[in-house]
Amino acid sequence: MKDSRYNSFFLIHNGLRTVLFETAIQLQQSDLSDPQCTTTEQVEDILSMFESHAHGEDHFFNEPLEEKDSRISNMFLKEHEEDHRLGQVLSDLINQWKNANDHQERSTVGRNLLYAFNEFIAFNLYHMNKEEIELNAVLWAHYSDEEIKATEQALVQQVPPDKMMRYAKWMMRGNNDEELYHWLKEVQLFAPQEVFNGLFKIAQEELPAERFHQLQLKLETQKVA
Ligand SMILES: [Fe+2]
């Protein structure tokens, strides 16, 4: 069922869920005893994406919410602290993995890395659901959709363009045609041309040809988001 109110977290969370799911499979298929294995780099990339994402949510949503509902504001700030702790466990393990002396040690640390990544996924799946259900309910009670969209705009604008494109890759992979159309149409209508061009290029790279073709057609022919 679609929310009747604006869910500011949905597109980006679908992107983040997708990178977690895809990396989980990749990690299981990787030979982590091999020092050349690059899956750990993708885990580091995930940590950097989740860290900035949580920081943006804290600064733009959770901290200002303190004056309206301090219990919910603190609950989500605390969850981000736990998220950071789980990320730190992972980055410590990645360092151990990089510095392992032999095949056996790398393999053992690699197994622990897989378990720690699963804990990170499990926590974040619950956490993102909770933001979309409990945090949204409180945001909706205190702010209009226009205010929430304006906050989201301010949040998006402080993300450096290269980082935005890294999120965008997973958002393209993780959202359905309808969501992608609304997102890109809004960008086409209201953002600078180069932002739209950058996203359009990622859509072309990430979507299957037929889905991309339909999206392109709709963006060319329909006038409203
Ligand atoms: Fe969050």
Coordinates of C-alpha atoms and ligand atoms in Angstrom, one line a residue:
M1 CA 0.0 0.0 0.0
K2 CA 1.3 3.4 -0.9
D3 CA 1.6 6.1 1.8
S4 CA -0.9 8.9 1.3
R5 CA 1.7 11.2 2.8
Y6 CA 5.2 11.9 1.4
N7 CA 7.7 9.3 2.4
S8 CA 11.0 11.1 2.1
F9 CA 13.1 8.0 3.0
F10 CA 11.7 5.5 0.5
L11 CA 13.8 6.0 -2.7
I12 CA 17.1 6.3 -0.9
H13 CA 16.3 3.4 1.5
N14 CA 15.4 1.2 -1.4
G15 CA 18.9 2.0 -2.9
L16 CA 20.6 1.3 0.4
R17 CA 18.6 -2.0 0.9
T18 CA 19.7 -3.0 -2.6
V19 CA 23.4 -2.5 -2.0
L20 CA 23.1 -4.4 1.3
F21 CA 21.4 -7.4 -0.4
E22 CA 23.7 -7.5 -3.5
T23 CA 26.8 -7.2 -1.4
A24 CA 25.6 -9.9 1.0
I25 CA 25.4 -12.4 -1.9
Q26 CA 28.8 -11.2 -3.3
L27 CA 30.4 -11.6 0.1
Q28 CA 29.2 -15.2 0.4
Q29 CA 30.5 -15.9 -3.1
S30 CA 33.9 -14.3 -2.5
D31 CA 37.1 -16.1 -1.6
L32 CA 38.1 -14.0 1.4
S33 CA 41.3 -15.9 1.8
D34 CA 42.5 -14.2 -1.4
P35 CA 44.2 -10.9 -0.7
Q36 CA 43.1 -9.6 -4.1
C37 CA 39.4 -9.9 -3.2
T38 CA 37.7 -6.6 -3.8
T39 CA 34.4 -7.2 -2.0
T40 CA 35.8 -5.6 1.2
E41 CA 36.1 -2.4 -0.8
Q42 CA 32.4 -2.5 -1.5
V43 CA 31.8 -3.0 2.2
E44 CA 33.9 0.1 2.9
D45 CA 31.9 2.0 0.3
I46 CA 28.7 0.9 2.1
L47 CA 30.0 2.1 5.4
S48 CA 30.8 5.5 3.9
M49 CA 27.3 5.8 2.3
F50 CA 25.5 4.7 5.5
E51 CA 27.6 7.1 7.7
S52 CA 26.8 10.2 5.5
H53 CA 23.2 9.1 5.2
A54 CA 22.7 8.8 9.0
H55 CA 24.5 12.1 9.5
G56 CA 22.1 13.8 7.0
E57 CA 19.0 12.3 8.7
D58 CA 20.3 13.5 12.1
H59 CA 21.1 17.0 11.0
F60 CA 18.0 17.6 8.9
F61 CA 15.3 15.5 10.6
N62 CA 16.2 14.1 14.0
E63 CA 17.9 17.1 15.6
P64 CA 15.2 19.6 14.6
L65 CA 12.5 17.2 15.8
E66 CA 13.9 17.4 19.3
E67 CA 11.6 20.4 20.1
K68 CA 8.5 18.7 18.8
D69 CA 9.0 15.1 20.1
S70 CA 12.2 14.6 22.1
R71 CA 11.5 10.9 22.7
I72 CA 11.4 10.0 19.1
S73 CA 14.2 12.4 18.2
N74 CA 16.5 10.8 20.8
M75 CA 15.5 7.3 19.9
F76 CA 16.6 7.7 16.3
L77 CA 19.8 9.6 17.2
K78 CA 20.6 6.7 19.5
E79 CA 19.9 4.2 16.7
H80 CA 22.4 6.0 14.5
E81 CA 25.0 5.6 17.3
E82 CA 24.4 1.9 17.3
D83 CA 24.6 1.9 13.5
H84 CA 27.9 3.7 13.8
R85 CA 29.2 1.1 16.3
L86 CA 28.2 -1.8 14.0
G87 CA 30.0 0.0 11.2
Q88 CA 33.1 0.4 13.4
V89 CA 33.2 -3.3 14.1
L90 CA 33.1 -3.9 10.3
S91 CA 35.8 -1.4 9.5
D92 CA 38.1 -2.9 12.3
L93 CA 37.6 -6.3 10.8
I94 CA 38.4 -5.0 7.3
N95 CA 41.7 -3.6 8.7
Q96 CA 42.5 -6.9 10.3
W97 CA 41.7 -8.7 7.0
K98 CA 44.0 -6.3 5.1
N99 CA 46.8 -6.9 7.6
A100 CA 46.4 -10.7 7.9
N101 CA 49.6 -12.6 7.7
D102 CA 48.5 -15.7 5.8
H103 CA 45.7 -17.5 4.0
Q104 CA 44.3 -19.1 7.2
E105 CA 44.1 -15.8 9.2
R106 CA 42.6 -14.0 6.2
S107 CA 40.0 -16.7 5.8
T108 CA 39.1 -16.7 9.6
V109 CA 38.8 -12.9 9.6
G110 CA 36.8 -13.1 6.4
R111 CA 34.2 -15.4 8.0
N112 CA 33.9 -13.0 11.0
L113 CA 33.5 -10.2 8.5
L114 CA 30.5 -12.0 6.9
Y115 CA 28.9 -12.4 10.3
A116 CA 29.4 -8.8 11.2
F117 CA 28.0 -7.7 7.8
N118 CA 24.9 -9.8 8.5
E119 CA 24.5 -8.0 11.8
F120 CA 24.9 -4.7 10.1
I121 CA 22.2 -5.7 7.5
A122 CA 19.8 -7.0 10.1
F123 CA 20.1 -3.8 12.2
N124 CA 19.7 -1.5 9.2
L125 CA 16.7 -3.4 7.8
Y126 CA 14.8 -2.9 11.1
H127 CA 16.1 0.6 11.5
M128 CA 15.0 1.8 8.0
N129 CA 11.6 0.2 8.4
K130 CA 11.3 2.0 11.7
E131 CA 12.2 5.3 10.1
E132 CA 9.6 4.8 7.4
I133 CA 6.9 3.8 9.9
E134 CA 7.5 5.3 13.3
L135 CA 9.6 8.4 12.4
N136 CA 7.4 9.2 9.4
A137 CA 4.3 9.0 11.6
V138 CA 5.8 11.7 13.9
L139 CA 7.1 13.8 11.0
W140 CA 3.7 13.7 9.3
A141 CA 2.0 14.8 12.6
H142 CA 4.3 17.8 12.9
Y143 CA 5.1 18.9 9.4
S144 CA 3.3 19.3 6.0
D145 CA 4.5 17.3 3.0
E146 CA 5.8 20.6 1.5
E147 CA 7.9 21.2 4.7
I148 CA 9.2 17.6 4.5
K149 CA 10.1 18.0 0.8
A150 CA 11.9 21.3 1.5
T151 CA 13.9 19.6 4.3
E152 CA 14.8 16.8 1.9
Q153 CA 15.9 19.3 -0.7
A154 CA 18.2 21.0 1.8
L155 CA 19.6 17.6 2.8
V156 CA 20.2 16.5 -0.9
Q157 CA 21.8 19.8 -1.8
Q158 CA 24.6 19.3 0.8
V159 CA 25.6 15.9 -0.6
P160 CA 28.7 16.3 -2.8
P161 CA 27.8 15.4 -6.5
D162 CA 30.2 12.4 -6.7
K163 CA 28.7 10.9 -3.6
M164 CA 25.1 11.6 -4.9
M165 CA 26.0 9.6 -8.0
R166 CA 27.1 6.7 -5.9
Y167 CA 23.8 6.6 -4.1
A168 CA 22.0 7.1 -7.4
K169 CA 23.5 3.9 -8.9
W170 CA 21.8 1.8 -6.2
M171 CA 18.6 3.9 -6.2
M172 CA 18.3 3.1 -10.0
R173 CA 18.8 -0.6 -9.3
G174 CA 16.5 -0.7 -6.3
N175 CA 13.3 1.2 -7.3
N176 CA 10.4 0.4 -9.6
D177 CA 9.6 2.1 -12.9
E178 CA 7.0 4.4 -11.4
E179 CA 9.3 5.6 -8.6
L180 CA 12.1 6.2 -11.0
Y181 CA 9.9 8.2 -13.3
H182 CA 8.6 10.5 -10.6
W183 CA 12.1 11.0 -9.2
L184 CA 13.8 11.8 -12.6
K185 CA 10.8 13.9 -13.8
E186 CA 11.1 16.1 -10.7
V187 CA 14.8 16.5 -11.3
Q188 CA 14.2 17.2 -15.0
L189 CA 11.7 19.9 -14.1
F190 CA 13.3 21.6 -11.1
A191 CA 17.1 20.8 -10.9
P192 CA 20.0 22.1 -13.0
Q193 CA 20.3 20.3 -16.4
E194 CA 23.7 18.7 -15.5
V195 CA 22.2 17.0 -12.5
F196 CA 19.5 15.5 -14.7
N197 CA 22.0 14.5 -17.3
G198 CA 24.2 12.7 -14.7
L199 CA 21.2 10.7 -13.3
F200 CA 19.9 9.9 -16.8
K201 CA 23.3 8.5 -17.7
I202 CA 23.3 6.3 -14.6
A203 CA 19.8 5.1 -15.4
Q204 CA 21.0 4.1 -18.9
E205 CA 24.0 2.2 -17.3
E206 CA 22.0 0.5 -14.6
L207 CA 18.6 -0.4 -16.0
P208 CA 17.9 -3.2 -18.4
A209 CA 17.5 -1.8 -22.0
E210 CA 13.7 -2.2 -22.1
R211 CA 13.0 -0.5 -18.8
F212 CA 15.4 2.3 -19.7
H213 CA 13.7 2.8 -23.1
Q214 CA 10.2 3.0 -21.4
L215 CA 11.5 5.5 -18.8
Q216 CA 13.1 7.6 -21.5
L217 CA 9.9 7.6 -23.6
K218 CA 7.8 8.7 -20.6
L219 CA 10.3 11.4 -19.6
E220 CA 10.1 12.8 -23.2
T221 CA 6.3 12.7 -23.6
Q222 CA 4.8 13.4 -20.1
K223 CA 5.0 16.9 -18.7
V224 CA 4.3 16.4 -15.0
A225 CA 5.8 14.4 -12.2
Ligands
FE1 FE 18.7 6.2 9.5

